[in-house]
Short mmCIF file of C-alpha atoms in Angstrom, two decimals:
data_model
loop_
_atom_site.label_atom_id
_atom_site.label_comp_id
_atom_site.label_asym_id
_atom_site.label_seq_id
_atom_site.Cartn_x
_atom_site.Cartn_y
_atom_site.Cartn_z
CA MET A 99 52.04 56.76 205.53
CA ARG A 100 52.27 52.96 205.78
CA PHE A 101 53.80 52.84 202.29
CA LEU A 102 56.37 55.49 203.24
CA ILE A 103 57.34 53.59 206.39
CA ALA A 104 57.72 50.38 204.38
CA VAL A 105 59.95 52.11 201.83
CA LEU A 106 62.12 53.64 204.54
CA PHE A 107 62.43 50.28 206.29
CA THR A 108 63.56 48.67 203.03
CA ILE A 109 66.18 51.35 202.46
CA VAL A 110 67.54 51.03 205.98
CA SER A 111 67.53 47.23 206.13
CA PHE A 112 69.22 46.67 202.77
CA ALA A 113 72.85 47.73 202.76
CA VAL A 114 74.41 48.35 199.34
CA PRO A 115 77.40 46.04 198.74
CA SER A 116 80.70 47.87 198.31
CA PHE A 117 84.00 47.03 196.63
CA ALA A 118 86.62 45.99 199.17
CA GLY A 119 89.69 45.03 197.16
CA GLU A 120 91.33 42.42 194.98
CA ILE A 121 93.72 39.50 195.28
CA SER A 122 95.98 38.52 192.39
CA GLY A 123 97.84 35.26 192.04
CA ASN A 124 100.10 33.22 189.83
CA PHE A 125 97.14 31.32 188.38
CA LYS A 126 96.33 30.08 184.90
CA PHE A 127 92.60 30.47 184.19
CA PRO A 128 91.37 29.46 187.68
CA SER A 129 87.88 27.96 187.75
CA ASP A 130 86.56 27.96 191.31
CA ILE A 131 87.15 29.28 194.83
CA ALA A 132 86.16 28.40 198.38
CA VAL A 133 86.73 30.26 201.63
CA SER A 134 87.03 28.55 205.02
CA SER A 135 88.84 29.16 208.32
CA ASN A 136 90.58 32.32 207.08
CA ARG A 137 91.89 30.54 204.01
CA ILE A 138 91.05 31.04 200.33
CA TYR A 139 91.22 27.93 198.15
CA VAL A 140 91.69 28.56 194.42
CA VAL A 141 91.30 25.85 191.78
CA ASP A 142 94.20 26.49 189.42
CA GLY A 143 93.18 23.80 186.98
CA LEU A 144 95.53 24.39 184.07
CA ASN A 145 98.42 24.14 186.53
CA GLY A 146 96.89 21.01 188.09
CA ARG A 147 96.73 22.30 191.64
CA ILE A 148 94.78 23.92 194.44
CA VAL A 149 96.40 27.12 195.71
CA VAL A 150 95.82 27.99 199.37
CA LEU A 151 96.00 31.70 200.22
CA SER A 152 95.62 33.79 203.33
CA LYS A 153 92.80 36.31 203.23
CA GLU A 154 95.46 38.94 202.52
CA GLY A 155 96.45 37.04 199.38
CA LYS A 156 99.69 35.47 200.59
CA GLN A 157 100.29 32.01 199.12
CA LEU A 158 100.51 29.48 201.94
CA SER A 159 100.63 26.14 200.15
CA THR A 160 99.63 24.19 197.04
CA ILE A 161 97.98 20.82 196.58
CA LYS A 162 98.75 18.97 193.36
CA THR A 163 95.78 17.18 191.84
CA GLU A 164 94.44 15.86 188.53
CA ASN A 165 92.28 18.07 186.28
CA PRO A 166 90.54 19.97 189.11
CA TYR A 167 87.59 22.22 188.37
CA GLY A 168 85.21 22.70 191.34
CA ILE A 169 85.87 22.80 195.06
CA TYR A 170 84.04 22.60 198.39
CA VAL A 171 85.67 22.99 201.79
CA ASP A 172 84.25 22.18 205.22
CA ALA A 173 85.75 22.16 208.70
CA ASP A 174 87.67 18.94 208.09
CA ASN A 175 88.25 18.31 204.40
CA ILE A 176 88.73 19.71 200.91
CA TYR A 177 86.57 18.17 198.18
CA VAL A 178 87.72 18.60 194.58
CA ALA A 179 85.68 17.77 191.47
CA SER A 180 88.02 16.53 188.74
CA GLN A 181 87.10 16.52 185.06
CA SER A 182 88.75 13.12 184.94
CA GLY A 183 85.49 11.76 186.38
CA LYS A 184 86.54 11.73 190.01
CA VAL A 185 86.12 13.52 193.32
CA PHE A 186 89.24 13.80 195.46
CA VAL A 187 88.98 14.23 199.22
CA PHE A 188 91.98 15.91 200.89
CA SER A 189 92.71 16.75 204.48
CA LYS A 190 93.24 20.42 205.30
CA ASP A 191 96.98 19.62 205.20
CA GLY A 192 96.67 18.46 201.59
CA GLU A 193 96.90 14.72 202.23
CA LEU A 194 94.80 12.66 199.81
CA LYS A 195 92.30 10.71 201.91
CA LYS A 196 89.95 9.27 199.32
CA THR A 197 89.30 9.08 195.58
CA ILE A 198 85.71 8.54 194.43
CA ASP A 199 85.01 7.56 190.82
CA VAL A 200 81.83 9.36 189.71
CA SER A 201 82.38 9.17 185.90
CA GLY A 202 81.15 11.80 183.43
CA ARG A 203 82.65 15.31 183.52
CA PRO A 204 82.30 16.70 187.04
CA ILE A 205 82.16 20.49 187.33
CA ASP A 206 81.43 21.18 190.99
CA VAL A 207 80.83 19.41 194.29
CA VAL A 208 79.17 20.21 197.63
CA LYS A 209 78.67 18.12 200.74
CA LEU A 210 75.27 17.83 202.43
CA GLY A 211 75.02 15.42 205.32
CA ASN A 212 77.06 12.33 204.44
CA ASN A 213 76.55 12.73 200.72
CA LEU A 214 78.34 14.55 197.92
CA TRP A 215 76.42 16.35 195.19
CA ILE A 216 78.22 16.62 191.85
CA THR A 217 77.23 18.46 188.67
CA ASP A 218 78.01 16.35 185.59
CA ALA A 219 78.26 18.50 182.44
CA LYS A 220 78.74 15.49 180.16
CA ASN A 221 75.44 13.88 181.15
CA ASP A 222 73.53 17.08 182.08
CA CYS A 223 72.63 15.82 185.52
CA VAL A 224 73.42 16.05 189.20
CA LYS A 225 74.73 12.95 190.96
CA VAL A 226 74.31 12.28 194.66
CA VAL A 227 77.03 9.97 195.93
CA SER A 228 77.64 8.45 199.37
CA LEU A 229 80.82 9.89 200.85
CA GLU A 230 81.29 6.74 202.92
CA THR A 231 80.84 4.10 200.21
CA GLY A 232 81.38 6.08 197.02
CA LYS A 233 78.23 4.56 195.55
CA LEU A 234 75.69 6.49 193.51
CA ILE A 235 72.57 7.16 195.56
CA LYS A 236 70.58 9.20 193.07
CA LYS A 237 70.87 10.72 189.62
CA ILE A 238 68.85 13.93 189.26
CA GLY A 239 67.67 15.21 185.90
CA GLU A 240 68.67 14.79 182.30
CA LYS A 241 69.21 17.08 179.32
CA GLY A 242 66.15 19.29 178.91
CA SER A 243 64.43 22.49 179.92
CA VAL A 244 61.53 21.23 182.05
CA PRO A 245 61.89 21.87 185.80
CA GLY A 246 64.28 19.34 187.28
CA ASP A 247 66.30 18.88 184.08
CA PHE A 248 69.46 20.70 182.99
CA VAL A 249 71.53 21.91 180.09
CA SER A 250 75.12 22.35 181.29
CA PRO A 251 74.63 22.32 185.07
CA PHE A 252 77.48 24.26 186.61
CA MET A 253 78.24 25.46 190.15
CA LEU A 254 76.46 24.34 193.33
CA ALA A 255 75.73 25.82 196.75
CA THR A 256 73.92 24.62 199.84
CA ASP A 257 72.36 26.35 202.83
CA GLY A 258 72.57 23.13 204.84
CA LYS A 259 68.99 22.23 204.00
CA ASP A 260 68.61 22.54 200.22
CA VAL A 261 71.00 22.43 197.28
CA TYR A 262 71.04 25.22 194.67
CA VAL A 263 72.16 24.25 191.15
CA VAL A 264 73.12 26.72 188.42
CA ASP A 265 71.47 25.47 185.22
CA SER A 266 73.65 27.55 182.93
CA ILE A 267 72.24 27.23 179.40
CA ASN A 268 68.65 27.34 180.69
CA ALA A 269 69.61 30.59 182.50
CA ARG A 270 68.13 29.64 185.86
CA VAL A 271 68.77 28.31 189.34
CA GLU A 272 67.13 25.06 190.43
CA VAL A 273 66.60 24.10 194.05
CA PHE A 274 66.38 20.56 195.48
CA ASP A 275 65.81 19.28 198.99
CA LYS A 276 68.30 17.04 200.81
CA ASP A 277 66.64 13.93 199.36
CA GLY A 278 67.07 15.18 195.80
CA ASN A 279 63.45 16.16 195.26
CA PHE A 280 62.80 19.18 193.04
CA VAL A 281 61.60 22.18 195.05
CA ARG A 282 61.55 25.20 192.73
CA THR A 283 63.36 27.09 190.00
CA PHE A 284 63.93 30.77 189.30
CA GLY A 285 65.55 33.00 186.70
CA ASP A 286 64.38 35.15 183.78
CA PHE A 287 66.45 35.10 180.59
CA GLY A 288 67.78 38.49 179.56
CA VAL A 289 70.43 41.17 179.96
CA GLU A 290 68.67 43.65 182.24
CA GLU A 291 69.18 43.91 185.99
CA GLY A 292 67.49 40.96 187.64
CA ASP A 293 67.88 38.80 184.51
CA LEU A 294 70.20 35.85 183.92
CA TYR A 295 71.86 35.14 180.59
CA ARG A 296 74.67 32.69 181.29
CA PRO A 297 74.86 32.15 185.06
CA LYS A 298 77.84 30.23 186.41
CA GLY A 299 78.67 30.85 190.08
CA ILE A 300 76.46 30.78 193.16
CA ALA A 301 76.66 31.40 196.90
CA VAL A 302 73.93 31.21 199.54
CA PHE A 303 74.18 33.26 202.75
CA ASN A 304 72.00 35.21 205.20
CA GLY A 305 68.81 34.45 203.28
CA GLU A 306 70.34 35.67 200.02
CA VAL A 307 71.38 33.88 196.83
CA ALA A 308 74.24 35.51 194.92
CA VAL A 309 74.60 34.50 191.26
CA SER A 310 77.39 35.43 188.86
CA ASP A 311 76.77 35.76 185.12
CA VAL A 312 79.66 35.55 182.64
CA VAL A 313 77.77 37.24 179.79
CA ASN A 314 76.07 40.00 181.79
CA GLY A 315 79.34 40.50 183.69
CA ALA A 316 77.41 40.90 186.92
CA VAL A 317 76.94 39.40 190.36
CA GLN A 318 73.36 39.80 191.54
CA LEU A 319 71.37 39.03 194.68
CA PHE A 320 68.06 37.20 194.85
CA ASN A 321 66.00 35.90 197.72
CA PRO A 322 65.70 32.08 197.89
CA TYR A 323 62.49 32.25 195.83
CA GLY A 324 64.03 34.30 193.04
CA ALA A 325 62.89 37.83 193.82
CA PHE A 326 65.58 40.28 192.68
CA ASP A 327 67.30 42.00 195.62
CA GLY A 328 70.04 44.03 193.97
CA VAL A 329 73.40 44.13 192.23
CA VAL A 330 76.68 43.38 193.99
CA ALA A 331 78.84 44.29 190.99
CA LYS A 332 78.58 44.78 187.24
CA GLY A 333 80.97 45.40 184.37
CA LEU A 334 83.08 42.41 185.41
CA GLN A 335 84.97 40.22 182.98
CA TYR A 336 83.70 36.63 183.01
CA PRO A 337 82.94 36.27 186.75
CA ILE A 338 82.84 32.49 186.89
CA SER A 339 82.77 31.59 190.57
CA ILE A 340 81.82 33.21 193.87
CA ALA A 341 82.16 32.39 197.56
CA TYR A 342 80.99 34.03 200.78
CA ASP A 343 82.55 34.27 204.21
CA ALA A 344 82.09 36.63 207.18
CA GLY A 345 80.40 39.50 205.39
CA VAL A 346 82.57 39.36 202.28
CA LEU A 347 81.70 38.03 198.82
CA TYR A 348 84.66 36.74 196.79
CA VAL A 349 84.33 36.89 192.99
CA LEU A 350 86.75 35.05 190.70
CA GLU A 351 87.71 36.66 187.38
CA PRO A 352 89.71 33.89 185.64
CA LEU A 353 90.68 35.93 182.57
CA LYS A 354 92.43 38.39 184.87
CA ASN A 355 93.72 35.76 187.28
CA LYS A 356 92.36 37.63 190.26
CA ILE A 357 89.71 37.62 192.98
CA LEU A 358 87.60 40.68 193.71
CA THR A 359 86.11 41.17 197.17
CA PHE A 360 82.90 43.00 198.11
CA ASN A 361 81.55 43.87 201.53
CA VAL A 362 78.00 42.59 201.88
CA GLN A 363 77.75 42.85 205.64
CA GLY A 364 74.29 44.07 206.56
CA VAL A 365 72.60 42.72 203.44
CA LYS A 366 69.33 41.32 204.72
#
């Protein structure tokens, strides 16, 4: 009886994500997305710009920038990782406020506290840089497969306490605390449900970690310790980046120049 009650509770408390719709745009192999304040920010790198859309998909504005790849948006600013070895900080109106030279080949950026975290694919590491001074505070990891190292680190996410790093070639997610100390890693290499083959995108929300995989063509859910919680979508074409906002998961398919949306409201 206890087992039956536990099973029923699990079924009731875990809502199955459902397809909500799609947003197409005049992009050219977009690489990353962010969602904030009812706006969708799309990194349209080959066109050298950030495209700002309404949640209905209407283009509102564009921000020209140099070799953009990854993006993070908070209440005040837009942070863009440029493969020219820089991070650009824009106001929400698109005014360039600051340029930070971080060298290497930046892929993605997130802000935690007063610091920026940047994945560097050239040097297989994560750099923590002071937003105020632009100086390097800490370099995390090097090329390798032991916990704390990386091979092609890709997208980043934060829950406001820890930072989650997609370690793409090692097919795993690595977690670090706000001081850059290694906390844990998770991910089993493979092509079955619950496995990771070539993870790229990540989003953290409501005690869940969503990870996209460009080879498996899936977006899957895990708890913060790596236990498999379910599939958001499968059969996708190269889902490179994901973002979450207000019960909706946004999945970028760059080869199709579109964003798919999935309702995940109620997911535990």
